[in-house]
Short mmCIF file of C-alpha atoms in Angstrom, two decimals:
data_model
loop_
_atom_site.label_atom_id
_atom_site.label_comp_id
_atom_site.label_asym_id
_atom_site.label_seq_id
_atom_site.Cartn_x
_atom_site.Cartn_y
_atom_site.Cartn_z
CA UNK A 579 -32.81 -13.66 24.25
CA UNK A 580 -31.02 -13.55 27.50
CA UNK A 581 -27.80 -15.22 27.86
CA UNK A 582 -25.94 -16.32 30.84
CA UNK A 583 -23.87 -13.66 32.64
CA UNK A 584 -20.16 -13.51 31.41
CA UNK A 585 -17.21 -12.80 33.93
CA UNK A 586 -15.08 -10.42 33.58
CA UNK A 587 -11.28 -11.21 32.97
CA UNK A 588 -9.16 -11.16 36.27
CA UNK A 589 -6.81 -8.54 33.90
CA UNK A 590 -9.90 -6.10 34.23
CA UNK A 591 -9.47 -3.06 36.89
CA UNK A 592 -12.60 -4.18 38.61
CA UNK A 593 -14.06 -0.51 38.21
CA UNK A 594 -17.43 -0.68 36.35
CA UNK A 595 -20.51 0.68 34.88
CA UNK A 596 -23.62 -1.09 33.67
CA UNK A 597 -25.32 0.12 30.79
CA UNK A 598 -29.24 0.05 29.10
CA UNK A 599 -29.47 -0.14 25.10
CA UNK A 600 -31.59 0.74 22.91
CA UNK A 601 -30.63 0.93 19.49
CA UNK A 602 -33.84 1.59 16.99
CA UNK A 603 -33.80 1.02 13.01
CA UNK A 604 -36.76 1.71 10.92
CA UNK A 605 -37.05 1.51 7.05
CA UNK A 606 -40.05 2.82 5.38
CA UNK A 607 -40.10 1.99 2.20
CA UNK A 608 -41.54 3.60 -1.04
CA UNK A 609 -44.19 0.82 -1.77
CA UNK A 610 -44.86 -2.83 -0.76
CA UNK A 611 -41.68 -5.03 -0.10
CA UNK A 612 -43.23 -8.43 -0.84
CA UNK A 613 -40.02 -10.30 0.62
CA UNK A 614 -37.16 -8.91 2.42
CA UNK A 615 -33.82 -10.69 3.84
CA UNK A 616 -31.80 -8.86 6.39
CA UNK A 617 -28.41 -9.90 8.42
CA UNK A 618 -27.97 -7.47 11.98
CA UNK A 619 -24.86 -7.17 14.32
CA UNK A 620 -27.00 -5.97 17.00
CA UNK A 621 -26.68 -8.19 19.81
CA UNK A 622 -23.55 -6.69 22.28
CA UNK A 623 -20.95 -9.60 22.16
CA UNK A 624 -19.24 -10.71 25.73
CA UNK A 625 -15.39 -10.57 25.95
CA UNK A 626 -12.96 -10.23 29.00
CA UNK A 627 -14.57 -6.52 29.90
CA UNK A 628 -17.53 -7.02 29.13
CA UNK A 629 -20.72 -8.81 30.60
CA UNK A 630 -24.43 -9.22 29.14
CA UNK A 631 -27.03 -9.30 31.25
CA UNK A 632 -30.03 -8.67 28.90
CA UNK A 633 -30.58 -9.19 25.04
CA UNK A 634 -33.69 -8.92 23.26
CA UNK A 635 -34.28 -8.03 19.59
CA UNK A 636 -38.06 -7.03 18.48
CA UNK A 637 -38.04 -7.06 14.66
CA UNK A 638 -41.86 -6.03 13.32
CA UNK A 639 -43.25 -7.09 11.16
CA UNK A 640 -42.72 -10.71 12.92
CA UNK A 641 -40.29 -12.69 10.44
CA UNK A 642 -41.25 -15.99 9.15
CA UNK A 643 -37.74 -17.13 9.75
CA UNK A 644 -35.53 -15.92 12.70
CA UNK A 645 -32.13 -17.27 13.39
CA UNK A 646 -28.95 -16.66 15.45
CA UNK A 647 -25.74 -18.26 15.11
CA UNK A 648 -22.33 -16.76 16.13
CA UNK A 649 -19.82 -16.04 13.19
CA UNK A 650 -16.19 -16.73 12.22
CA UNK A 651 -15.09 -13.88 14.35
CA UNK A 652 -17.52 -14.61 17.81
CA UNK A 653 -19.75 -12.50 16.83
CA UNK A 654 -23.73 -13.04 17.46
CA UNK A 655 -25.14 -12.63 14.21
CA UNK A 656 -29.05 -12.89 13.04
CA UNK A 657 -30.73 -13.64 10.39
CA UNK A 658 -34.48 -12.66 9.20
CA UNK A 659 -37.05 -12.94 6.52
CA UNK A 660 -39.71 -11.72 5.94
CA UNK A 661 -42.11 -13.25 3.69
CA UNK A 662 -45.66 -10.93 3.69
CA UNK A 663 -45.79 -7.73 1.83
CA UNK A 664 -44.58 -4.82 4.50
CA UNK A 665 -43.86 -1.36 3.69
CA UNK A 666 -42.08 -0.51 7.28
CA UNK A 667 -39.20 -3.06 8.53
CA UNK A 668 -38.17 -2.18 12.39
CA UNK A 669 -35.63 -3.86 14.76
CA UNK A 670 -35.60 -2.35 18.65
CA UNK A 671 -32.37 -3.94 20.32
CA UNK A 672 -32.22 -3.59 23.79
CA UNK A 673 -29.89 -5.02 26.41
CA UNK A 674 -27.98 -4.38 29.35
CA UNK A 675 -24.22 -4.84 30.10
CA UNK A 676 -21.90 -3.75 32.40
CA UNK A 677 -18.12 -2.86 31.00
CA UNK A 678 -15.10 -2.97 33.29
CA UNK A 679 -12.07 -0.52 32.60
CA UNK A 680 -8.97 -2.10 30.88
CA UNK A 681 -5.75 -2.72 33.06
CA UNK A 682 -3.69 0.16 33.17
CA UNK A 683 -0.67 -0.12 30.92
CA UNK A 684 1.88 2.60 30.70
CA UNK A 685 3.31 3.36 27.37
CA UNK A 686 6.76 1.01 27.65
CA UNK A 687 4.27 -1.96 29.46
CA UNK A 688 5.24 -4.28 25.80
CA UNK A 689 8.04 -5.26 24.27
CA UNK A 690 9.24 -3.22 20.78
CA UNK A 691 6.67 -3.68 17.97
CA UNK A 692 8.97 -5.56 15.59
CA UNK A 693 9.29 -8.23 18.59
CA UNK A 694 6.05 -8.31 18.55
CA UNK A 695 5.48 -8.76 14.46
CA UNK A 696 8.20 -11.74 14.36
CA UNK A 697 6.75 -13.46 17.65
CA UNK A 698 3.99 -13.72 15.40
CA UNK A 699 5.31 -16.78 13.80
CA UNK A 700 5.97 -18.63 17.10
CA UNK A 701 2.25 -18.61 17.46
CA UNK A 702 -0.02 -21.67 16.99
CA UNK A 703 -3.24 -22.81 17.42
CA UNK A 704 -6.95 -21.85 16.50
CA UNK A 705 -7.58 -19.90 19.74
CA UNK A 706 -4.09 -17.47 19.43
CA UNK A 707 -2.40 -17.89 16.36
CA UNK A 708 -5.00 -18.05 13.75
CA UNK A 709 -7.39 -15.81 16.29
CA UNK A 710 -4.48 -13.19 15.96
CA UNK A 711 -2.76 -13.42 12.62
CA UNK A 712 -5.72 -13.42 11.03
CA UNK A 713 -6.04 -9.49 11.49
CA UNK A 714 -2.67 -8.91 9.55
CA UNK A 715 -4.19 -8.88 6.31
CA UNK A 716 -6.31 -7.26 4.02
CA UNK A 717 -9.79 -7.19 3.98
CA UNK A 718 -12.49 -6.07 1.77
CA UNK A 719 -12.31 -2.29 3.16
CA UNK A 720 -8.90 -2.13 4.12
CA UNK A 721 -5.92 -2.83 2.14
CA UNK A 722 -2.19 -1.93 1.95
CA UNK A 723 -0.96 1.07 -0.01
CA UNK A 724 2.50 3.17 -0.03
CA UNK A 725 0.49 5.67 1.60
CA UNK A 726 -0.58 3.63 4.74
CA UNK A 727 3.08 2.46 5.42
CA UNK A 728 4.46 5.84 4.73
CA UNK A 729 1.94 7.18 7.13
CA UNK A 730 2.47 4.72 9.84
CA UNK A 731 6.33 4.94 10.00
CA UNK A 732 6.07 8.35 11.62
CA UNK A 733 4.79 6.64 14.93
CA UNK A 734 6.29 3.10 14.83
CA UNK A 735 9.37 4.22 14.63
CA UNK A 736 12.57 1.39 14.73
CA UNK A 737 12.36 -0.06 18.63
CA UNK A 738 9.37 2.17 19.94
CA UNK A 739 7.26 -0.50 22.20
CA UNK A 740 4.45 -1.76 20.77
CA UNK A 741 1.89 0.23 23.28
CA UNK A 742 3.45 3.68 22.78
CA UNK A 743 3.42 3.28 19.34
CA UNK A 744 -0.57 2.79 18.87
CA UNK A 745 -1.14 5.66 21.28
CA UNK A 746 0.98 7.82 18.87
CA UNK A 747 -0.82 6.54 16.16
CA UNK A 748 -4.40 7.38 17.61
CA UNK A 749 -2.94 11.15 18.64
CA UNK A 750 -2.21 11.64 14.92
CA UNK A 751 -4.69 10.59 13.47
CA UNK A 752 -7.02 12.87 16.25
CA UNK A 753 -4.96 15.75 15.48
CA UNK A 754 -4.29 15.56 11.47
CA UNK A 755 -7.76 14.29 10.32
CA UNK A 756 -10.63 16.66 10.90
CA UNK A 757 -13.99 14.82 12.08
CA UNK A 758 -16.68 15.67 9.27
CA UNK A 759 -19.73 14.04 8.75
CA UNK A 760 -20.57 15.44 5.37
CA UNK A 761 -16.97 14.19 3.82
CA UNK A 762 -17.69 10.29 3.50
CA UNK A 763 -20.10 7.39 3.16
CA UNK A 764 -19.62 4.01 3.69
CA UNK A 765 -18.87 4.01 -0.19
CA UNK A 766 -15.87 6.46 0.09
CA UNK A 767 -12.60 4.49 -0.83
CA UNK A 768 -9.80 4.77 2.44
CA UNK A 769 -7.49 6.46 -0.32
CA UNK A 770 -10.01 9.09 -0.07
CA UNK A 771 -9.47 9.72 3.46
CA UNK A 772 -5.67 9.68 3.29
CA UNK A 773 -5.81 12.11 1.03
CA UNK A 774 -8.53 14.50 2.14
CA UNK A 775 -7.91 13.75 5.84
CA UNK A 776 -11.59 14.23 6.78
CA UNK A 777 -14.15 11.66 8.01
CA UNK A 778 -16.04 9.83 10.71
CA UNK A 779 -15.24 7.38 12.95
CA UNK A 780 -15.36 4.47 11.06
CA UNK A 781 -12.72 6.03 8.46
CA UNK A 782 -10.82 6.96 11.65
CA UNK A 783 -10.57 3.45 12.39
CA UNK A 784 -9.74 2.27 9.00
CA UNK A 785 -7.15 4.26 8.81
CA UNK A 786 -5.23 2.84 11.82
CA UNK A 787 -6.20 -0.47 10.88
CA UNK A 788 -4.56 -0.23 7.59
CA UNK A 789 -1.65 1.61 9.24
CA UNK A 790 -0.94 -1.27 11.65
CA UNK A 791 -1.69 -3.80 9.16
CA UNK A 792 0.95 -2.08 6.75
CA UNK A 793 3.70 -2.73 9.10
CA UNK A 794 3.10 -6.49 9.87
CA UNK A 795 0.95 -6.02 12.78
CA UNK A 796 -2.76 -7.66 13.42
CA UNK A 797 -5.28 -4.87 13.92
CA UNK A 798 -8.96 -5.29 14.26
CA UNK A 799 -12.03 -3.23 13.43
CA UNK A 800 -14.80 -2.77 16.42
CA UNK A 801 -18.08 -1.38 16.09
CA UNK A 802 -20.39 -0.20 19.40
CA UNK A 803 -21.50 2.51 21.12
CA UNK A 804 -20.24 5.56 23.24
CA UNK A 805 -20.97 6.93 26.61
CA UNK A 806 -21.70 10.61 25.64
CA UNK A 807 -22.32 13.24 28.57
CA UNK A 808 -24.68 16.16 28.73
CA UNK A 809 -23.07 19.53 28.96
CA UNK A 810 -22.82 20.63 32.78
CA UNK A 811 -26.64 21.33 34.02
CA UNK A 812 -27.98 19.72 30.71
CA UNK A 813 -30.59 17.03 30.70
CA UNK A 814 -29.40 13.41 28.91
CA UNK A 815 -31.50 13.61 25.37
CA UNK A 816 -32.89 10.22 24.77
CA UNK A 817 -31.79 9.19 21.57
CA UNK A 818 -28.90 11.10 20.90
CA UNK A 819 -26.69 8.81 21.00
CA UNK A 820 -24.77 7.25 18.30
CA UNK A 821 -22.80 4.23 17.23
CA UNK A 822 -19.42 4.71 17.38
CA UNK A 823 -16.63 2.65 15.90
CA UNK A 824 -12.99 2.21 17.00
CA UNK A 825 -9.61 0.04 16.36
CA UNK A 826 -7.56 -2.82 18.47
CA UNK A 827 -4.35 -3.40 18.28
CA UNK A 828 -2.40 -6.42 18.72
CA UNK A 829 0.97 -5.59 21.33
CA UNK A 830 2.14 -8.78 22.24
CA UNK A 831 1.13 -11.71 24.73
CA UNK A 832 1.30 -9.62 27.74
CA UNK A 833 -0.20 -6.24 26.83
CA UNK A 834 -2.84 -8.37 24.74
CA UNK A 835 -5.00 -6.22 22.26
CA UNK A 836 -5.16 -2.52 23.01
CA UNK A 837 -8.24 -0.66 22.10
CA UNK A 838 -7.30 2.77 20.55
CA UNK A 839 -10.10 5.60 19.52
CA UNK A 840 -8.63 7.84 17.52
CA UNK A 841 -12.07 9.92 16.82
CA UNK A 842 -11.00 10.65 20.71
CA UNK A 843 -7.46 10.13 21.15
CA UNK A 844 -8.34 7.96 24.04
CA UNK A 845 -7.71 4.24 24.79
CA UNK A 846 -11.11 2.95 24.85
CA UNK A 847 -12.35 2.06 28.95
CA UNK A 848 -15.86 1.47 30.50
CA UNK A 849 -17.10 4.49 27.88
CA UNK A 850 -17.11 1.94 25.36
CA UNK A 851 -19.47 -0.70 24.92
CA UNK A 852 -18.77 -3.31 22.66
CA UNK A 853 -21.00 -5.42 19.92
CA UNK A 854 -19.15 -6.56 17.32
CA UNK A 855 -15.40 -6.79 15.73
CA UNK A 856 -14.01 -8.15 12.47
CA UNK A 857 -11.41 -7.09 9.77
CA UNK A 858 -13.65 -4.03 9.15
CA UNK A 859 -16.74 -2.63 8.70
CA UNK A 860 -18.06 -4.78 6.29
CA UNK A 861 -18.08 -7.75 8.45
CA UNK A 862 -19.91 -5.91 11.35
CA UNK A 863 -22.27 -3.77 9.52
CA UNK A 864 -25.35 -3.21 12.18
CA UNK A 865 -27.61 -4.19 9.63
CA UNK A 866 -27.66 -5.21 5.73
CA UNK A 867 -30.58 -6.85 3.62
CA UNK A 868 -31.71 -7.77 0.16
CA UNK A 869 -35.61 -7.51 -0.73
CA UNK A 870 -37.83 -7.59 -3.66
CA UNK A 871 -39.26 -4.03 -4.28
CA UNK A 872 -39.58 -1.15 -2.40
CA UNK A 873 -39.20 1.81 -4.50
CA UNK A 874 -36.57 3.36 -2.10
CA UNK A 875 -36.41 3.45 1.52
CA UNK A 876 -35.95 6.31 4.15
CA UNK A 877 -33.67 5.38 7.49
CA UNK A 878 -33.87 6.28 11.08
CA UNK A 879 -31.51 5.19 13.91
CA UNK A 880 -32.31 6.40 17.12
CA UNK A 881 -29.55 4.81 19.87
CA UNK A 882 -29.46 5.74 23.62
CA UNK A 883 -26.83 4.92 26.32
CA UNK A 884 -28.28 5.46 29.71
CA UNK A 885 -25.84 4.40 32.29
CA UNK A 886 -27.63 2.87 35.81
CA UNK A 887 -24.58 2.68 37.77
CA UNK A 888 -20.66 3.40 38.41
#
Protein backbone atom coordinates (compact mmCIF):
# COMPACT_ATOMS: atom_id res chain seq x y z
CA UNK A 1 0.00 0.00 0.00
CA UNK A 2 1.15 3.41 -0.88
CA UNK A 3 -0.36 6.32 0.72
CA UNK A 4 -0.43 9.87 -0.23
CA UNK A 5 2.63 11.95 0.68
CA UNK A 6 2.30 13.74 4.14
CA UNK A 7 3.75 17.37 4.71
CA UNK A 8 5.84 18.12 7.03
CA UNK A 9 4.82 20.60 9.91
CA UNK A 10 5.93 24.29 9.21
CA UNK A 11 7.56 23.81 13.09
CA UNK A 12 10.03 21.28 11.32
CA UNK A 13 13.77 22.69 10.60
CA UNK A 14 13.35 21.86 6.98
CA UNK A 15 16.71 19.74 7.14
CA UNK A 16 15.98 16.13 5.97
CA UNK A 17 16.83 12.66 5.13
CA UNK A 18 14.82 10.03 3.31
CA UNK A 19 15.03 6.64 4.34
CA UNK A 20 14.48 2.73 2.70
CA UNK A 21 12.97 -0.06 5.16
CA UNK A 22 13.10 -3.22 5.35
CA UNK A 23 12.13 -4.86 8.35
CA UNK A 24 11.97 -8.95 7.93
CA UNK A 25 10.11 -11.45 10.48
CA UNK A 26 10.11 -15.10 9.96
CA UNK A 27 8.64 -17.84 12.29
CA UNK A 28 9.38 -21.38 11.62
CA UNK A 29 7.53 -23.35 13.50
CA UNK A 30 8.00 -26.89 15.06
CA UNK A 31 5.18 -28.66 12.98
CA UNK A 32 2.09 -27.64 10.93
CA UNK A 33 0.17 -24.46 12.17
CA UNK A 34 -3.25 -25.30 10.72
CA UNK A 35 -4.58 -21.62 11.53
CA UNK A 36 -2.72 -18.70 12.69
CA UNK A 37 -3.99 -14.98 13.65
CA UNK A 38 -1.45 -12.25 13.83
CA UNK A 39 -1.82 -8.25 14.59
CA UNK A 40 1.65 -6.11 13.13
CA UNK A 41 2.66 -2.40 13.82
CA UNK A 42 4.73 -2.40 10.83
CA UNK A 43 3.56 0.20 8.63
CA UNK A 44 5.74 3.73 9.56
CA UNK A 45 2.91 6.15 10.73
CA UNK A 46 3.02 9.99 9.28
CA UNK A 47 3.15 12.85 11.87
CA UNK A 48 4.45 16.53 11.63
CA UNK A 49 8.28 15.16 10.82
CA UNK A 50 7.60 12.65 9.13
CA UNK A 51 6.47 11.76 5.47
CA UNK A 52 5.66 8.24 3.74
CA UNK A 53 6.34 7.81 0.48
CA UNK A 54 6.20 3.97 0.09
CA UNK A 55 4.44 1.12 2.16
CA UNK A 56 4.16 -2.34 1.23
CA UNK A 57 3.79 -5.40 3.48
CA UNK A 58 4.43 -9.05 1.81
CA UNK A 59 3.12 -11.58 4.37
CA UNK A 60 3.72 -15.42 2.85
CA UNK A 61 2.02 -17.61 3.05
CA UNK A 62 -0.81 -15.26 1.33
CA UNK A 63 -3.54 -14.74 4.20
CA UNK A 64 -7.08 -15.56 3.56
CA UNK A 65 -8.02 -12.40 5.34
CA UNK A 66 -5.93 -9.13 5.22
CA UNK A 67 -7.04 -5.95 6.82
CA UNK A 68 -5.83 -2.45 7.82
CA UNK A 69 -7.51 -0.04 9.91
CA UNK A 70 -5.82 2.74 12.00
CA UNK A 71 -6.17 2.40 15.90
CA UNK A 72 -7.22 4.50 18.92
CA UNK A 73 -3.84 6.07 18.98
CA UNK A 74 -3.33 6.81 14.80
CA UNK A 75 -1.62 4.09 14.41
CA UNK A 76 -1.85 1.80 11.06
CA UNK A 77 -2.52 -1.46 12.33
CA UNK A 78 -3.08 -4.96 10.30
CA UNK A 79 -4.64 -7.76 10.71
CA UNK A 80 -4.04 -11.44 9.11
CA UNK A 81 -5.16 -14.99 9.02
CA UNK A 82 -4.15 -17.55 7.86
CA UNK A 83 -6.30 -20.42 7.28
CA UNK A 84 -4.04 -23.45 5.38
CA UNK A 85 -1.65 -25.50 7.32
CA UNK A 86 1.96 -23.50 7.12
CA UNK A 87 4.94 -24.29 9.03
CA UNK A 88 6.91 -20.83 8.10
CA UNK A 89 4.87 -17.38 8.64
CA UNK A 90 6.97 -14.27 7.02
CA UNK A 91 6.12 -10.51 6.80
CA UNK A 92 8.84 -8.23 4.61
CA UNK A 93 7.85 -4.46 5.36
CA UNK A 94 9.33 -2.12 3.24
CA UNK A 95 8.82 1.61 2.77
CA UNK A 96 10.36 4.78 2.31
CA UNK A 97 10.10 8.06 4.33
CA UNK A 98 11.86 11.00 4.70
CA UNK A 99 12.16 12.56 8.51
CA UNK A 100 12.76 16.26 9.07
CA UNK A 101 14.79 17.42 12.27
CA UNK A 102 12.66 18.83 15.20
CA UNK A 103 12.75 22.71 15.86
CA UNK A 104 15.46 23.61 17.94
CA UNK A 105 14.39 24.33 21.50
CA UNK A 106 16.83 25.39 24.11
CA UNK A 107 16.41 24.02 27.53
CA UNK A 108 14.22 27.19 29.18
CA UNK A 109 12.07 27.28 25.48
CA UNK A 110 8.65 26.04 28.02
CA UNK A 111 7.16 27.24 30.76
CA UNK A 112 7.90 25.31 34.45
CA UNK A 113 6.58 21.71 34.39
CA UNK A 114 3.96 22.19 37.13
CA UNK A 115 2.44 25.00 34.68
CA UNK A 116 2.42 22.68 32.42
CA UNK A 117 0.64 19.65 34.63
CA UNK A 118 -2.25 22.18 35.86
CA UNK A 119 -2.76 23.73 32.22
CA UNK A 120 -3.70 20.32 31.72
CA UNK A 121 -7.14 20.87 32.94
CA UNK A 122 -7.80 23.95 30.75
CA UNK A 123 -7.59 21.53 27.90
CA UNK A 124 -10.59 20.29 25.85
CA UNK A 125 -11.46 18.53 23.02
CA UNK A 126 -10.79 15.06 21.27
CA UNK A 127 -7.86 16.34 19.16
CA UNK A 128 -5.74 18.08 22.42
CA UNK A 129 -7.18 17.33 25.54
CA UNK A 130 -8.16 13.77 25.42
CA UNK A 131 -5.15 13.27 22.62
CA UNK A 132 -2.85 14.54 25.54
CA UNK A 133 -4.22 13.60 28.91
CA UNK A 134 -4.69 10.42 27.89
CA UNK A 135 -0.82 9.63 28.35
CA UNK A 136 -0.99 10.61 32.15
CA UNK A 137 -2.01 7.36 33.25
CA UNK A 138 -1.22 3.97 33.69
CA UNK A 139 -1.10 1.45 31.30
CA UNK A 140 -0.73 -2.19 31.15
CA UNK A 141 3.30 -1.98 31.29
CA UNK A 142 3.71 1.06 33.09
CA UNK A 143 2.33 2.01 36.33
CA UNK A 144 3.05 4.35 39.30
CA UNK A 145 5.20 3.25 42.22
CA UNK A 146 7.10 5.23 45.19
CA UNK A 147 10.04 4.33 43.31
CA UNK A 148 9.18 6.12 39.96
CA UNK A 149 8.24 9.43 41.78
CA UNK A 150 11.17 9.21 44.06
CA UNK A 151 13.28 8.71 41.03
CA UNK A 152 11.86 11.44 38.97
CA UNK A 153 12.05 14.25 41.63
CA UNK A 154 15.80 14.39 41.22
CA UNK A 155 15.33 16.06 37.69
CA UNK A 156 11.92 17.84 37.91
CA UNK A 157 12.85 19.65 40.50
CA UNK A 158 10.15 22.63 41.97
CA UNK A 159 10.10 25.40 38.85
CA UNK A 160 12.69 23.65 36.44
CA UNK A 161 10.97 24.24 32.78
CA UNK A 162 9.36 21.57 31.45
CA UNK A 163 12.11 20.97 28.47
CA UNK A 164 15.17 20.99 30.76
CA UNK A 165 13.65 18.76 32.94
CA UNK A 166 13.11 15.73 30.33
CA UNK A 167 16.63 16.28 29.04
CA UNK A 168 17.82 15.71 32.68
CA UNK A 169 15.74 12.91 32.90
CA UNK A 170 17.09 11.14 29.64
CA UNK A 171 20.95 12.02 30.91
CA UNK A 172 20.16 9.96 34.03
CA UNK A 173 18.74 7.46 32.99
CA UNK A 174 21.86 7.15 30.07
CA UNK A 175 24.28 7.46 32.75
CA UNK A 176 22.75 5.31 35.85
CA UNK A 177 21.23 2.35 33.86
CA UNK A 178 23.71 0.18 32.06
CA UNK A 179 22.43 -1.02 28.45
CA UNK A 180 22.35 -5.00 28.65
CA UNK A 181 20.69 -7.15 26.45
CA UNK A 182 20.90 -10.32 28.46
CA UNK A 183 19.14 -8.51 31.71
CA UNK A 184 15.37 -8.37 30.45
CA UNK A 185 12.56 -9.67 28.25
CA UNK A 186 9.55 -8.23 27.38
CA UNK A 187 8.24 -10.28 30.50
CA UNK A 188 10.58 -8.49 33.04
CA UNK A 189 8.36 -6.35 35.45
CA UNK A 190 9.66 -2.24 35.31
CA UNK A 191 10.29 -2.80 39.19
CA UNK A 192 12.90 -5.02 37.92
CA UNK A 193 14.66 -2.42 36.10
CA UNK A 194 14.50 0.18 38.87
CA UNK A 195 16.04 -1.96 40.89
CA UNK A 196 18.71 -3.69 38.83
CA UNK A 197 19.23 -0.62 36.61
CA UNK A 198 20.06 -2.72 33.52
CA UNK A 199 18.10 -3.15 30.26
CA UNK A 200 17.31 -2.29 26.67
CA UNK A 201 15.73 0.31 25.14
CA UNK A 202 12.36 -0.38 25.58
CA UNK A 203 12.92 -0.59 29.56
CA UNK A 204 14.82 2.69 29.00
CA UNK A 205 11.76 4.14 27.80
CA UNK A 206 9.49 2.73 30.35
CA UNK A 207 11.26 4.01 32.79
CA UNK A 208 10.89 7.69 31.78
CA UNK A 209 7.47 7.11 30.89
CA UNK A 210 6.57 6.03 34.30
CA UNK A 211 8.80 8.80 35.70
CA UNK A 212 6.88 11.55 33.87
CA UNK A 213 3.68 9.91 34.38
CA UNK A 214 4.44 9.81 38.27
CA UNK A 215 4.57 13.48 38.46
CA UNK A 216 1.29 14.40 36.58
CA UNK A 217 2.74 14.70 33.25
CA UNK A 218 1.48 12.85 29.81
CA UNK A 219 4.32 10.77 28.41
CA UNK A 220 4.11 8.46 25.50
CA UNK A 221 5.83 5.27 24.41
CA UNK A 222 7.31 5.19 20.59
CA UNK A 223 8.58 2.33 18.85
CA UNK A 224 10.84 2.63 15.32
CA UNK A 225 13.99 2.38 14.07
CA UNK A 226 17.55 4.01 14.30
CA UNK A 227 19.97 5.44 11.88
CA UNK A 228 23.14 3.46 12.94
CA UNK A 229 26.60 4.38 11.21
CA UNK A 230 29.46 2.16 10.18
CA UNK A 231 32.68 2.72 12.00
CA UNK A 232 34.98 5.19 9.90
CA UNK A 233 36.13 3.14 6.56
CA UNK A 234 33.53 0.34 7.43
CA UNK A 235 31.04 -0.93 4.92
CA UNK A 236 27.01 -0.47 6.06
CA UNK A 237 26.05 -4.37 7.00
CA UNK A 238 22.69 -5.01 5.57
CA UNK A 239 20.63 -6.13 8.22
CA UNK A 240 22.15 -4.94 11.17
CA UNK A 241 19.99 -2.79 12.08
CA UNK A 242 17.58 -2.88 14.84
CA UNK A 243 14.33 -1.52 16.19
CA UNK A 244 14.77 0.88 18.57
CA UNK A 245 12.28 2.34 21.00
CA UNK A 246 12.17 5.76 22.72
CA UNK A 247 9.85 8.22 24.97
CA UNK A 248 7.82 11.72 24.29
CA UNK A 249 7.15 14.01 26.52
CA UNK A 250 4.41 16.36 26.85
CA UNK A 251 6.00 20.32 27.68
CA UNK A 252 3.27 22.46 27.09
CA UNK A 253 1.37 24.05 23.99
CA UNK A 254 4.33 25.71 22.62
CA UNK A 255 7.25 23.29 23.02
CA UNK A 256 4.59 20.49 22.03
CA UNK A 257 5.83 16.82 22.70
CA UNK A 258 9.57 16.39 23.02
CA UNK A 259 11.08 13.17 21.93
CA UNK A 260 13.78 12.05 24.48
CA UNK A 261 16.15 8.75 23.91
CA UNK A 262 17.57 7.97 26.84
CA UNK A 263 19.36 4.59 25.41
CA UNK A 264 21.32 7.79 23.75
CA UNK A 265 20.91 10.71 25.81
CA UNK A 266 19.85 12.49 22.72
CA UNK A 267 16.58 14.26 21.74
CA UNK A 268 15.45 12.17 18.98
CA UNK A 269 16.00 14.21 15.16
CA UNK A 270 16.03 12.88 11.52
CA UNK A 271 18.03 9.58 13.14
CA UNK A 272 14.78 8.46 14.18
CA UNK A 273 12.19 7.07 12.16
CA UNK A 274 8.96 6.64 13.50
CA UNK A 275 6.10 3.69 13.24
CA UNK A 276 4.13 3.53 15.98
CA UNK A 277 3.31 5.20 19.62
CA UNK A 278 0.91 4.31 22.43
CA UNK A 279 0.97 4.13 26.32
CA UNK A 280 3.68 1.44 25.93
CA UNK A 281 4.91 -1.36 24.41
CA UNK A 282 2.10 -3.44 24.55
CA UNK A 283 0.02 -1.35 22.35
CA UNK A 284 2.76 -1.13 19.60
CA UNK A 285 4.21 -4.50 19.69
CA UNK A 286 5.68 -5.05 15.90
CA UNK A 287 3.95 -8.14 15.77
CA UNK A 288 1.69 -10.54 18.08
CA UNK A 289 -0.50 -13.67 17.03
CA UNK A 290 -2.51 -16.57 18.31
CA UNK A 291 -2.49 -20.00 16.23
CA UNK A 292 -3.49 -23.52 16.61
CA UNK A 293 -0.32 -25.74 16.91
CA UNK A 294 3.03 -25.35 16.15
CA UNK A 295 5.11 -27.14 18.55
CA UNK A 296 7.32 -24.01 19.19
CA UNK A 297 8.61 -21.50 16.91
CA UNK A 298 12.18 -20.06 16.19
CA UNK A 299 12.38 -16.01 15.34
CA UNK A 300 14.43 -13.95 13.03
CA UNK A 301 14.30 -10.15 12.53
CA UNK A 302 16.52 -8.84 10.12
CA UNK A 303 15.89 -4.69 9.83
CA UNK A 304 18.02 -2.34 7.62
CA UNK A 305 18.09 1.51 7.46
CA UNK A 306 19.77 2.62 4.32
CA UNK A 307 19.58 6.31 4.05
CA UNK A 308 19.34 7.73 0.06
CA UNK A 309 19.76 11.24 0.85
CA UNK A 310 20.57 14.30 3.35
Amino acid sequence: MTPPPSAPASGSSGLSTRYRLRHSTAYDYGEDVPISHHLLHLTARPHPRQRIRRSLLTIDPAPAVRTERVDYFGNTVTYVAVQEPHRTFSVIAESEVEVFDPPVLAPDDSPAWEHVRDSLRGLTGPDDGAEITQYCFDSALVAASPELLDYVRGSFTPGRPAVAAAINLMNRINHEFAFDPTATTVATPLAAVMRNRRGVCQDFAHIAVGCVRAIGLPARYVSGYLRTLPPPGQPRLVGADVSHAWASVWCGATAGWLDICPTNACIANRDFITIAWGRDYDDVSPARGVLLGGAGHGLTVSVDVEPLED
